[in-house]
Short mmCIF file of C-alpha atoms in Angstrom, two decimals:
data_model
loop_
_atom_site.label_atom_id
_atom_site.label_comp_id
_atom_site.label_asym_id
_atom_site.label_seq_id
_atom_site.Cartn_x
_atom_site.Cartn_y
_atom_site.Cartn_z
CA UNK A 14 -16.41 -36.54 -7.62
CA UNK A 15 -17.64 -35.84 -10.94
CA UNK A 16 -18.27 -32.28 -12.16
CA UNK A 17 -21.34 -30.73 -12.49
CA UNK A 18 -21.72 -27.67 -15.24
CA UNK A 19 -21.48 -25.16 -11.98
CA UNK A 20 -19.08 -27.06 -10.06
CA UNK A 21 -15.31 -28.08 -11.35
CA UNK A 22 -13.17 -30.61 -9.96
CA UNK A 23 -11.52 -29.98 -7.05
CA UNK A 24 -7.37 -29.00 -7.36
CA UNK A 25 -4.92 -28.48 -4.70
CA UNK A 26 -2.15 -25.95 -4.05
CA UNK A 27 0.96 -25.31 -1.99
CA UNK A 28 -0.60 -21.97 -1.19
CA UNK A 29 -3.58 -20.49 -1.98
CA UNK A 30 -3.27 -16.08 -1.93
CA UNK A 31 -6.30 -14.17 -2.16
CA UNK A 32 -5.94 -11.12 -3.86
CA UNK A 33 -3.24 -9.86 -6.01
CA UNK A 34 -2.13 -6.48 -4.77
CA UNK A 35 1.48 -5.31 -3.81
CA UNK A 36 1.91 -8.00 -1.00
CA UNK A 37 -0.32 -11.00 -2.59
CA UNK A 38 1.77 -10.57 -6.10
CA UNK A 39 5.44 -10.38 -3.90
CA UNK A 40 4.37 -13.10 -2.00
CA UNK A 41 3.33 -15.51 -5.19
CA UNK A 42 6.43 -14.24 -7.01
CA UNK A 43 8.00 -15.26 -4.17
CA UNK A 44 7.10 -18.53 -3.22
CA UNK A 45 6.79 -19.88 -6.83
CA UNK A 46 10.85 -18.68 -7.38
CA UNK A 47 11.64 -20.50 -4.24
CA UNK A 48 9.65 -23.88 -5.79
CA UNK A 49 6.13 -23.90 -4.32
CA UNK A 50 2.98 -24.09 -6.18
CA UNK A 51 0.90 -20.74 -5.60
CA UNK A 52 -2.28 -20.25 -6.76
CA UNK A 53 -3.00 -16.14 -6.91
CA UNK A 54 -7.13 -15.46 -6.72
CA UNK A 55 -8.15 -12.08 -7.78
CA UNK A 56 -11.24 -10.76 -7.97
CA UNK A 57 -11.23 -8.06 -10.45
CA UNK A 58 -10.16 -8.62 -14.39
CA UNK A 59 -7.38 -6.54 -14.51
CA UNK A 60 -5.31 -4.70 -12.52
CA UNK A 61 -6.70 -0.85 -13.06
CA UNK A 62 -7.59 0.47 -10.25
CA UNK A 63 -6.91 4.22 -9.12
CA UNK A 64 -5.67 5.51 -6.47
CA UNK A 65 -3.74 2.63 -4.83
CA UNK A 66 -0.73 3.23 -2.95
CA UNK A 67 1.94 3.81 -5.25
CA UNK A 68 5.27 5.58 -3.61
CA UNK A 69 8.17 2.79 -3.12
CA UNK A 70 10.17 3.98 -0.21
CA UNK A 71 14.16 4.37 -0.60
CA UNK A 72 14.27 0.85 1.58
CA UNK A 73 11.71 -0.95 -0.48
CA UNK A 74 13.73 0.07 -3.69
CA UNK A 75 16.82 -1.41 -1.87
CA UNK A 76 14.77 -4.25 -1.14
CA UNK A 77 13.66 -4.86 -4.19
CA UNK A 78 17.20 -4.71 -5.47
CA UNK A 79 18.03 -7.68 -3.16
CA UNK A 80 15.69 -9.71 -5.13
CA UNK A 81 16.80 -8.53 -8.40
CA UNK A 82 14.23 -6.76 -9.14
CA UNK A 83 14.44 -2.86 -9.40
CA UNK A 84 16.70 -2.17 -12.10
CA UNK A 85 14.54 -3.56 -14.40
CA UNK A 86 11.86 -2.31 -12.29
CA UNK A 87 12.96 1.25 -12.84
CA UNK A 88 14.45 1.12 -16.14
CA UNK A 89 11.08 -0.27 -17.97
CA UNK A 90 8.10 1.27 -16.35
CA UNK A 91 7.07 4.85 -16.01
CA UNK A 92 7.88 6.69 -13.00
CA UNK A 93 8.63 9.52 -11.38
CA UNK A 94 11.01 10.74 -8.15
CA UNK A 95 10.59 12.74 -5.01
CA UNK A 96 13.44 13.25 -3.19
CA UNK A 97 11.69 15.43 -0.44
CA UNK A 98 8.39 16.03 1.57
CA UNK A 99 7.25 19.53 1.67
CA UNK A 100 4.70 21.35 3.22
CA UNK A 101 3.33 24.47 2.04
CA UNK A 102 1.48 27.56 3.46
CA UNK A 103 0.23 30.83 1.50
CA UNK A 104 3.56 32.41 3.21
CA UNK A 105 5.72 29.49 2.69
CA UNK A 106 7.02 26.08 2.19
CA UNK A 107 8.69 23.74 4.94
CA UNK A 108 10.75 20.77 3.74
CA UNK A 109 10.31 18.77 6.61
CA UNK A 110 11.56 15.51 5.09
CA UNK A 111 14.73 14.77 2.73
CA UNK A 112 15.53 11.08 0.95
CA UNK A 113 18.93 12.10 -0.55
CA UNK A 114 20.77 10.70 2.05
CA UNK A 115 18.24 7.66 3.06
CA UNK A 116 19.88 5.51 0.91
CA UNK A 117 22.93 5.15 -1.54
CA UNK A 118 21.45 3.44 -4.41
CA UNK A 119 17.78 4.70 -4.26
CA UNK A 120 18.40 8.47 -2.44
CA UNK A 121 14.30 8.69 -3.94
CA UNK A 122 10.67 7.62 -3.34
CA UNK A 123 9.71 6.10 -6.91
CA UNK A 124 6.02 6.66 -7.39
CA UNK A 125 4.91 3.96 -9.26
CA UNK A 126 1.37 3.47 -10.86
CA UNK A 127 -0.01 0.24 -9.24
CA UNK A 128 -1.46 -0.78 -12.18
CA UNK A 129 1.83 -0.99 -13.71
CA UNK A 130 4.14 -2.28 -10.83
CA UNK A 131 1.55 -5.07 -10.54
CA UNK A 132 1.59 -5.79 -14.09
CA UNK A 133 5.54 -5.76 -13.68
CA UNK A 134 5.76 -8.44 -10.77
CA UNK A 135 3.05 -10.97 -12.87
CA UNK A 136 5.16 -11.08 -15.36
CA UNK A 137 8.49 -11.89 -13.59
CA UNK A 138 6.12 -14.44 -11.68
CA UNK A 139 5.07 -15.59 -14.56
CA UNK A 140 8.20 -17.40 -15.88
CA UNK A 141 8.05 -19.79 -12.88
CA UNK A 142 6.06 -22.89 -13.41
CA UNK A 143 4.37 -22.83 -10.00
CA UNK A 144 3.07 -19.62 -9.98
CA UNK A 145 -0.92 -19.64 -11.14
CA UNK A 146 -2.60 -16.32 -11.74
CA UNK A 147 -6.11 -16.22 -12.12
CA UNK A 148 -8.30 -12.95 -12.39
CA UNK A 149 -12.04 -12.65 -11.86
CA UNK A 150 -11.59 -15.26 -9.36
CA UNK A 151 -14.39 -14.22 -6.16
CA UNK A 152 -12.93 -16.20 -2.87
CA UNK A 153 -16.69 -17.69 -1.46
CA UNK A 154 -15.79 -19.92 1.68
CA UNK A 155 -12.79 -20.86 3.50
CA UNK A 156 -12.59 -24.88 4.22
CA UNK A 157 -11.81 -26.58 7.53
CA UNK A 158 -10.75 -30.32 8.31
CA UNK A 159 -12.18 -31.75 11.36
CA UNK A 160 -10.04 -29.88 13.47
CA UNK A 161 -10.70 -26.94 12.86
CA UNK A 162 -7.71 -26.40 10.46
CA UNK A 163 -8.55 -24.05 7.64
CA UNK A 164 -7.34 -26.26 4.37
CA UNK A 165 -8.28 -24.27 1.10
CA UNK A 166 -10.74 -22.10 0.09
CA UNK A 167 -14.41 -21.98 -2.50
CA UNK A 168 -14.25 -19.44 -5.25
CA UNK A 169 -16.36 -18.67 -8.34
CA UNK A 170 -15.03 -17.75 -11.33
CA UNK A 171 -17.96 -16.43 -13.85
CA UNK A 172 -21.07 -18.97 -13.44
CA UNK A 173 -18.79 -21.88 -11.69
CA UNK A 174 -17.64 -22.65 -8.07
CA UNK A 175 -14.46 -24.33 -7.56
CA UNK A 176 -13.16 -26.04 -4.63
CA UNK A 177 -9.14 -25.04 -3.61
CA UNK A 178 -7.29 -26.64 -0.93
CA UNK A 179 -3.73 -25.58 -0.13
CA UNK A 180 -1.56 -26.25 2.62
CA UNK A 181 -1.92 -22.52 3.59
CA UNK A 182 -4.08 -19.88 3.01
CA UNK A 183 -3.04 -16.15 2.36
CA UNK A 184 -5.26 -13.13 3.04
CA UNK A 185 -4.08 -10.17 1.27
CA UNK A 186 -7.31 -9.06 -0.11
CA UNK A 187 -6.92 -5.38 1.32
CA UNK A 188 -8.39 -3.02 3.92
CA UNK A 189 -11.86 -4.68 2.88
CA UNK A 190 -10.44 -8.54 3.14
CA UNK A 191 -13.38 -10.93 2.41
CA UNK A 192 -11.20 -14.00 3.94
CA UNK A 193 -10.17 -11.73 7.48
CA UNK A 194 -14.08 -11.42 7.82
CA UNK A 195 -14.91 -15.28 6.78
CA UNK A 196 -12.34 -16.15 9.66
CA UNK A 197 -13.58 -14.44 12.39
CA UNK A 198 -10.30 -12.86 13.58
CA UNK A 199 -11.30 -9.84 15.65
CA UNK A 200 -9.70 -5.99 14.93
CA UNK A 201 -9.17 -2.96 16.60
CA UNK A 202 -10.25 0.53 15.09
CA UNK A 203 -7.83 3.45 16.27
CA UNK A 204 -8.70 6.69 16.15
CA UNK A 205 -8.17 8.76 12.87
CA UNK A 206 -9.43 12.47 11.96
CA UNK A 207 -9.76 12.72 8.13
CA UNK A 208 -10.69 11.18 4.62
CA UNK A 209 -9.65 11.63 1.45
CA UNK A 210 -11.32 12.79 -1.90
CA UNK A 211 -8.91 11.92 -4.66
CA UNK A 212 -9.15 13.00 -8.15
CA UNK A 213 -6.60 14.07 -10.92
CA UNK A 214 -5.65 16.54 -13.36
CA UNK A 215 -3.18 16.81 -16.17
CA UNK A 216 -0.17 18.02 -15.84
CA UNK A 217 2.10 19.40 -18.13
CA UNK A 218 5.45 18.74 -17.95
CA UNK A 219 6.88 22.16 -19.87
CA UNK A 220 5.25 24.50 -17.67
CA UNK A 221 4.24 23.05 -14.30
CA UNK A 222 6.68 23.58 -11.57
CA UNK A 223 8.21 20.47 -10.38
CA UNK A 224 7.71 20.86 -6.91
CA UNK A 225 8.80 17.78 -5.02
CA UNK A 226 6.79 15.17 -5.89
CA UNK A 227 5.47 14.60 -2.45
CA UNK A 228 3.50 17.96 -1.42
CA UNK A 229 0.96 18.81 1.06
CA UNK A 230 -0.44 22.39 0.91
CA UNK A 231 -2.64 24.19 3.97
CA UNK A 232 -4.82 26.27 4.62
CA UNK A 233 -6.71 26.78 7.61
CA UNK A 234 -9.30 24.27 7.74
CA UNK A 235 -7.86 22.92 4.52
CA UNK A 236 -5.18 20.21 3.65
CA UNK A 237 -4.80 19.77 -0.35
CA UNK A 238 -1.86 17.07 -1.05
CA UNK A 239 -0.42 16.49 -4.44
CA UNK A 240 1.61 14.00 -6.14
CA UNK A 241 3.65 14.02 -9.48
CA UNK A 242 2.36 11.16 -11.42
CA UNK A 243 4.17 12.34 -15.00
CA UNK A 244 1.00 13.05 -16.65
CA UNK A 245 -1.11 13.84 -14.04
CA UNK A 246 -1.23 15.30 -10.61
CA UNK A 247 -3.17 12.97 -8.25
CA UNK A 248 -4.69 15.72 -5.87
CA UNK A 249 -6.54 14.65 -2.48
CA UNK A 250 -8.26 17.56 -0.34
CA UNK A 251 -8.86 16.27 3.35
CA UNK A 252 -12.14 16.46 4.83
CA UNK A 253 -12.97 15.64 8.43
CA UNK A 254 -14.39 11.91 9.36
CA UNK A 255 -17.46 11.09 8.71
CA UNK A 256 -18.25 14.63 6.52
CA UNK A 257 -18.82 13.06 3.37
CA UNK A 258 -22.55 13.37 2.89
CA UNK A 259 -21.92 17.45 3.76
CA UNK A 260 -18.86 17.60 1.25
CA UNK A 261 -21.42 16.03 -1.11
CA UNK A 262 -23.77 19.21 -0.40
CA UNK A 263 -21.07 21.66 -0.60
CA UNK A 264 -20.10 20.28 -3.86
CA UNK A 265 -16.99 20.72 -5.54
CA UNK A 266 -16.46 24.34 -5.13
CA UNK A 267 -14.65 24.21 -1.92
CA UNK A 268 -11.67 22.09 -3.91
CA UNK A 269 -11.92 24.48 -6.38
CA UNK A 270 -11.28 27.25 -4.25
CA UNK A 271 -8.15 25.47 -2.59
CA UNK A 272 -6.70 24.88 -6.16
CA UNK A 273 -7.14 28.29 -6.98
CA UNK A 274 -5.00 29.25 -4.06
CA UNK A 275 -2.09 27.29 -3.57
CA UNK A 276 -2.12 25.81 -7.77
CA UNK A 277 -2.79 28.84 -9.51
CA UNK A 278 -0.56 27.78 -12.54
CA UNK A 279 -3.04 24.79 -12.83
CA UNK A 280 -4.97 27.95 -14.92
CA UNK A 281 -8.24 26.26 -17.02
CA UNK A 282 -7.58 22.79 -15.72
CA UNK A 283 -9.01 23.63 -12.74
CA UNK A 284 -12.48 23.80 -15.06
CA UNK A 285 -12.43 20.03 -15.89
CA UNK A 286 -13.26 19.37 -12.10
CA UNK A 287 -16.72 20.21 -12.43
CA UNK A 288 -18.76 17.30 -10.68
CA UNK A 289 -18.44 15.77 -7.38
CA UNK A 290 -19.01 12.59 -8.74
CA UNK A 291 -14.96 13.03 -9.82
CA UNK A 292 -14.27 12.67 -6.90
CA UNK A 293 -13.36 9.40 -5.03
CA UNK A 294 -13.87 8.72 -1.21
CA UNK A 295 -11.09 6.92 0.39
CA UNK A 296 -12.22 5.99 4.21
CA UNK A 297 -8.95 6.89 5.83
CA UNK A 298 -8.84 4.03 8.45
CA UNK A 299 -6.52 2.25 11.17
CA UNK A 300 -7.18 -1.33 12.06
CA UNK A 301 -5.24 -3.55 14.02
CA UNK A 302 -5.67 -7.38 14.36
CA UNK A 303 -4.23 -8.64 17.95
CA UNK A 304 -3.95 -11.85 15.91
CA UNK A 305 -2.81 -12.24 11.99
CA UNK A 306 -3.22 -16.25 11.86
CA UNK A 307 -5.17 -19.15 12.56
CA UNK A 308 -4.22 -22.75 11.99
CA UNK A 309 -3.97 -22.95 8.28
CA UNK A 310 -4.19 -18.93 7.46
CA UNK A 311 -1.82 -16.11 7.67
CA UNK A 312 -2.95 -12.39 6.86
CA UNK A 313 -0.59 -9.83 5.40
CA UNK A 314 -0.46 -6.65 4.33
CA UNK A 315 -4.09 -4.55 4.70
CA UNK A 316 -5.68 -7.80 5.57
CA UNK A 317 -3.94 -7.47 8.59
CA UNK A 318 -3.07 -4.14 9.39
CA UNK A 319 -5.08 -1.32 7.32
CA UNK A 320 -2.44 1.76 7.83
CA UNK A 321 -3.05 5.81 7.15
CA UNK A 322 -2.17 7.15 3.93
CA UNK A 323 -0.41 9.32 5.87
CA UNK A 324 3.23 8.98 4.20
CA UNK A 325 2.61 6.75 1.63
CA UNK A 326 4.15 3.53 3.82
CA UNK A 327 1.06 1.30 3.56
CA UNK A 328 2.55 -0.55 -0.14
CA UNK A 329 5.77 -0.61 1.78
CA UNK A 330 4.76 -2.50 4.84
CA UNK A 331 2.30 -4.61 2.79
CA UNK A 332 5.75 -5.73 0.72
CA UNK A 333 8.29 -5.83 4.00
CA UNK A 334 5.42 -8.21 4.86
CA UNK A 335 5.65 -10.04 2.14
CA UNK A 336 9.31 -10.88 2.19
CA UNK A 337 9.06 -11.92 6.13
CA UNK A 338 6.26 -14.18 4.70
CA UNK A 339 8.44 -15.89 2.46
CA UNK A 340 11.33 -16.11 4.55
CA UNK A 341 9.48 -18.13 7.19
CA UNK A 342 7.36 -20.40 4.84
CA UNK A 343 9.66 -21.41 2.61
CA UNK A 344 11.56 -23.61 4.50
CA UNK A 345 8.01 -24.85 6.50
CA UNK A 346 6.43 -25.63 3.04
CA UNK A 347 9.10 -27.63 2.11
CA UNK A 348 8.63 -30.17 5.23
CA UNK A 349 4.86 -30.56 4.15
CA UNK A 350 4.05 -30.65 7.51
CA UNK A 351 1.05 -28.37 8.69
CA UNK A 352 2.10 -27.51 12.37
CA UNK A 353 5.38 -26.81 10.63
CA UNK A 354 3.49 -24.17 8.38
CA UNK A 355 1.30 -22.70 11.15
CA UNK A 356 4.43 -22.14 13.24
CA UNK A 357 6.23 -20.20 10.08
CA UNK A 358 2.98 -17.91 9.69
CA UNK A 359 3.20 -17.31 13.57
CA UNK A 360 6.32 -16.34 13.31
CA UNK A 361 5.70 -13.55 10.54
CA UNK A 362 3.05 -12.21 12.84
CA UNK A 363 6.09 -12.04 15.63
CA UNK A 364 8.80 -10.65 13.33
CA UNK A 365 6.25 -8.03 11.79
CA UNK A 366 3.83 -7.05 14.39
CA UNK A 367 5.44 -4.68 16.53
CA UNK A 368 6.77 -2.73 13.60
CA UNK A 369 3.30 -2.08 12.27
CA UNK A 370 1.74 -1.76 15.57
CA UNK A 371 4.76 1.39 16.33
CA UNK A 372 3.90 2.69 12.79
CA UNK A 373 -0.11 2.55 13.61
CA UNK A 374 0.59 4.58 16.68
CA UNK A 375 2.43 7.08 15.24
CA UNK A 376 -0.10 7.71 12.40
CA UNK A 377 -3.29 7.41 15.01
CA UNK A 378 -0.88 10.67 16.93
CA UNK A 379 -0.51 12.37 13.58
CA UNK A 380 -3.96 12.43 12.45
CA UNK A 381 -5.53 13.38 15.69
CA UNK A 382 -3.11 16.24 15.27
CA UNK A 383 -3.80 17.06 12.04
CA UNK A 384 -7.83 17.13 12.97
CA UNK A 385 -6.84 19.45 16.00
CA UNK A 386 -4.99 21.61 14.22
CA UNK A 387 -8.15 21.97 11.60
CA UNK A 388 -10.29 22.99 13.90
CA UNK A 389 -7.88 25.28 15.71
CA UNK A 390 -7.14 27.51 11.84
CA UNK A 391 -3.66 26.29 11.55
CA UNK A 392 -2.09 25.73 8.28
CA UNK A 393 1.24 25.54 9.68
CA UNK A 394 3.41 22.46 10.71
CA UNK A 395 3.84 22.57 14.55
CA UNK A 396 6.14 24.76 16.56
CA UNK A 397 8.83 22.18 16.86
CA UNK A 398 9.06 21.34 13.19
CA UNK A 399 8.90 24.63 11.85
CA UNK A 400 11.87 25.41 13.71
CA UNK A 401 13.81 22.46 12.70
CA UNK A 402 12.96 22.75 9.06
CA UNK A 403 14.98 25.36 9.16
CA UNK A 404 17.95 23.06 9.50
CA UNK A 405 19.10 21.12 6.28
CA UNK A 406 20.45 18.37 8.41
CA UNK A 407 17.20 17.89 10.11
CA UNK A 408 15.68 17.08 6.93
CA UNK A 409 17.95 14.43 6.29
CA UNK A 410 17.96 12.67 9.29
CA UNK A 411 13.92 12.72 8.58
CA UNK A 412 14.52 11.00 5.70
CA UNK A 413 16.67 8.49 6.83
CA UNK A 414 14.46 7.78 9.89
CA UNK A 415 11.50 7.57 8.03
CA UNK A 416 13.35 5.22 5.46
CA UNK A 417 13.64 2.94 8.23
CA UNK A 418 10.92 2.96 10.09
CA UNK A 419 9.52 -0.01 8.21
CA UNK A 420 12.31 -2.42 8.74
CA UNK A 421 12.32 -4.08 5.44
CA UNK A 422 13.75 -7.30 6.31
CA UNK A 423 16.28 -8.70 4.01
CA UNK A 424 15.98 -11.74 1.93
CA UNK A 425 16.63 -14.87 3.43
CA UNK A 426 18.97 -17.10 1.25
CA UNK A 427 16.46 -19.47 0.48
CA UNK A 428 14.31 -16.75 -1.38
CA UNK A 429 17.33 -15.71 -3.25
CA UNK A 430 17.95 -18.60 -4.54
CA UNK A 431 15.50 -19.61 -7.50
CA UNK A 432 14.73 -23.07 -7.85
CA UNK A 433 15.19 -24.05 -11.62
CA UNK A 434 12.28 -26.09 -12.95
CA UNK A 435 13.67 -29.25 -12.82
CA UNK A 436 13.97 -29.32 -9.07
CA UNK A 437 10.14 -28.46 -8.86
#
């Protein structure tokens, strides 16, 4: 077919990912050090967005160090460490959650920019010849064979449309996943009790207190969390669901106020938040997909499974999924056989599901709770963990609990393996 000045010539792929977040970018990285071709489609120009998840749990790290990965991780880009999760009142402060015993290496949650971990994982994809990155790349339509099969994907890039077919497609476009709604797979909405309005303020390193990194403070009706981003604190002050367009009316004076009381030290910063329009509306939502494939697609990460912010594990099940990704496709790839493919990306949905499904549950239970308890006036952690915070050990076992409660899967050998180029 020749090409028109709108339409280039058709290429093919081993895999085709769409969208080049935590889990799209592990997966290419991935895929192309284990040999396949991957093509990487995202739709923005660069990676900068704000306020993506950004806290690398103790097991991720330890994953990550599997693949050889977070030394170098940690040693060249910017970071900071919480080695607790504390929740404060006017009265006091509970640490309800300790990571110095979660793991022996990384005893820390690293938060991370995503900007910059993103930036970090193209360019240790980037010195395997299969892996393709291209940015400002808009997936269109998804492609079927006669069957029914899905076998690539449309996407315009600028003013032209090109045509990409792949052995398999990859969803991991996010909680707003163009290709989950192009294939028609159904979700589930559970029930959640609060958004988010994130914004930031500087920080300053000489004088601010270094709390723990990972901080919630309440009052009643009020939930203010904070997080130690080196030069900034990125603050997000909880409003019920569905409040926005009253927030909006109320203005920014409420935050203000909540600042004022449990920041104080914050001092004339607290002045530079003087719009609303600083202030960014994250949709806190939980959606489940009964199914993650069809014949010829696999969804991972948000694409499948939006999760709460609650605890910062959404970036760490979006990664365990893509390991359990690669460790069932590459072998399947390798047979270039289709029902040999589908059956790999059914078998991710099987070794991933329940996890997610168990960690959706739990988070659907804790913000229900956290809605009740902000309509009932309560600033305090409930009964039962107030009186175990008391108890160092409690803390730890938290940690290490929580640390696993994502079930990073470990790298099959094949993955560990890289294939050098001539074997390609």
């Amino acid at each position: 077919m020749d090409a028109t000045p709108n339409t280039a010539s058709p290429e093919h792929t081993d895999v085709a990912v769409v969208g080049a977040g935590p889990a799209g970018m592990l997966l290419a990285y991935l895929l192309a050090r284990a040999g396949s071709r991957v093509t990487l489609l995202e739709t923005h120009g660069d990676f900068e967005r704000r306020y993506r998840g950004d806290t690398l749990s103790p097991a991720t790290l330890d994953l990550l160090d599997r693949l050889g990965l977070a030394d170098r991780l940690l040693a060249t880009v910017a970071h900071t460490r919480s080695t607790s999760f504390r929740w404060h009142t006017v009265e006091r402060t509970y640490t309800l959650t300790d990571y110095t015993t979660a793991s022996r290496r990384h005893p820390f949650y690293a938060l991370i920019p995503q900007p910059a971990f993103l930036g970090f994982l193209a360019e240790e994809a980037g010195q395997y010849p299969g892996f393709d990155l291209r940015m400002k790349a808009r997936a269109s339509t998804l492609i079927h064979d006669c069957d029914g099969r899905i076998t690539g994907l449309t996407y315009t890039s600028g003013a032209t449309t090109h045509t990409l077919t792949a052995d398999l497609v990859v969803a991991a476009d996010g909680r707003a996943s163009k290709i989950r709604a192009l294939s028609g797979l159904p979700s589930t909405e559970l029930g959640v009790g609060n958004d988010l309005l994130w914004f930031d303020l500087p920080r300053d390193g000489d004088t601010d207190p270094a709390l723990s990194g990972l901080d919630i403070f309440c009052s009643p009706g009020r939930v203010l969390a904070a997080l130690n981003q080196g030069h900034r604190w990125q603050l997000a002050f909880t409003i019920p669901t569905g409040s926005y367009a009253r927030a909006r009316e109320e203005g920014v004076e409420p935050v203000r106020t909540e600042l004022r009381r449990h920041l104080p030290w914050l001092g004339d910063r607290i002045d530079e938040l003087t719009s609303f329009s600083q202030l960014s509306l994250l949709t806190v939502r939980i959606t489940r997909l009964p199914r993650w494939t069809r014949p010829g697609l696999l969804l991972i990460g948000d694409a499948a499974h939006v999760i709460s912010p609650v605890g910062g594990s959404g970036i760490n099940h979006a990664l365990a999924d893509a390991v359990a990704a690669a460790n069932h496709l590459v072998p399947a790839l390798r047979q270039r056989e289709p029902t040999a493919v589908d059956t790999a990306a059914k078998r991710v949905q099987q070794h991933r599901k329940p996890v997610v499904d168990a960690a959706q549950r739990q988070q659907s239970r804790i913000e229900i709770a956290t809605q009740r308890a902000m309509r009932r006036g309560e600033p305090r952690p409930a009964l039962p963990l107030r009186l175990l915070s008391r108890i160092g050990a409690f803390a730890r076992w938290s940690g290490r609990r929580t640390n696993t409660n994502v079930k990073t899967p470990a790298p099959a050998q094949h993955v560990l393996s890289p294939v050098t180029a001539p074997e390609l």
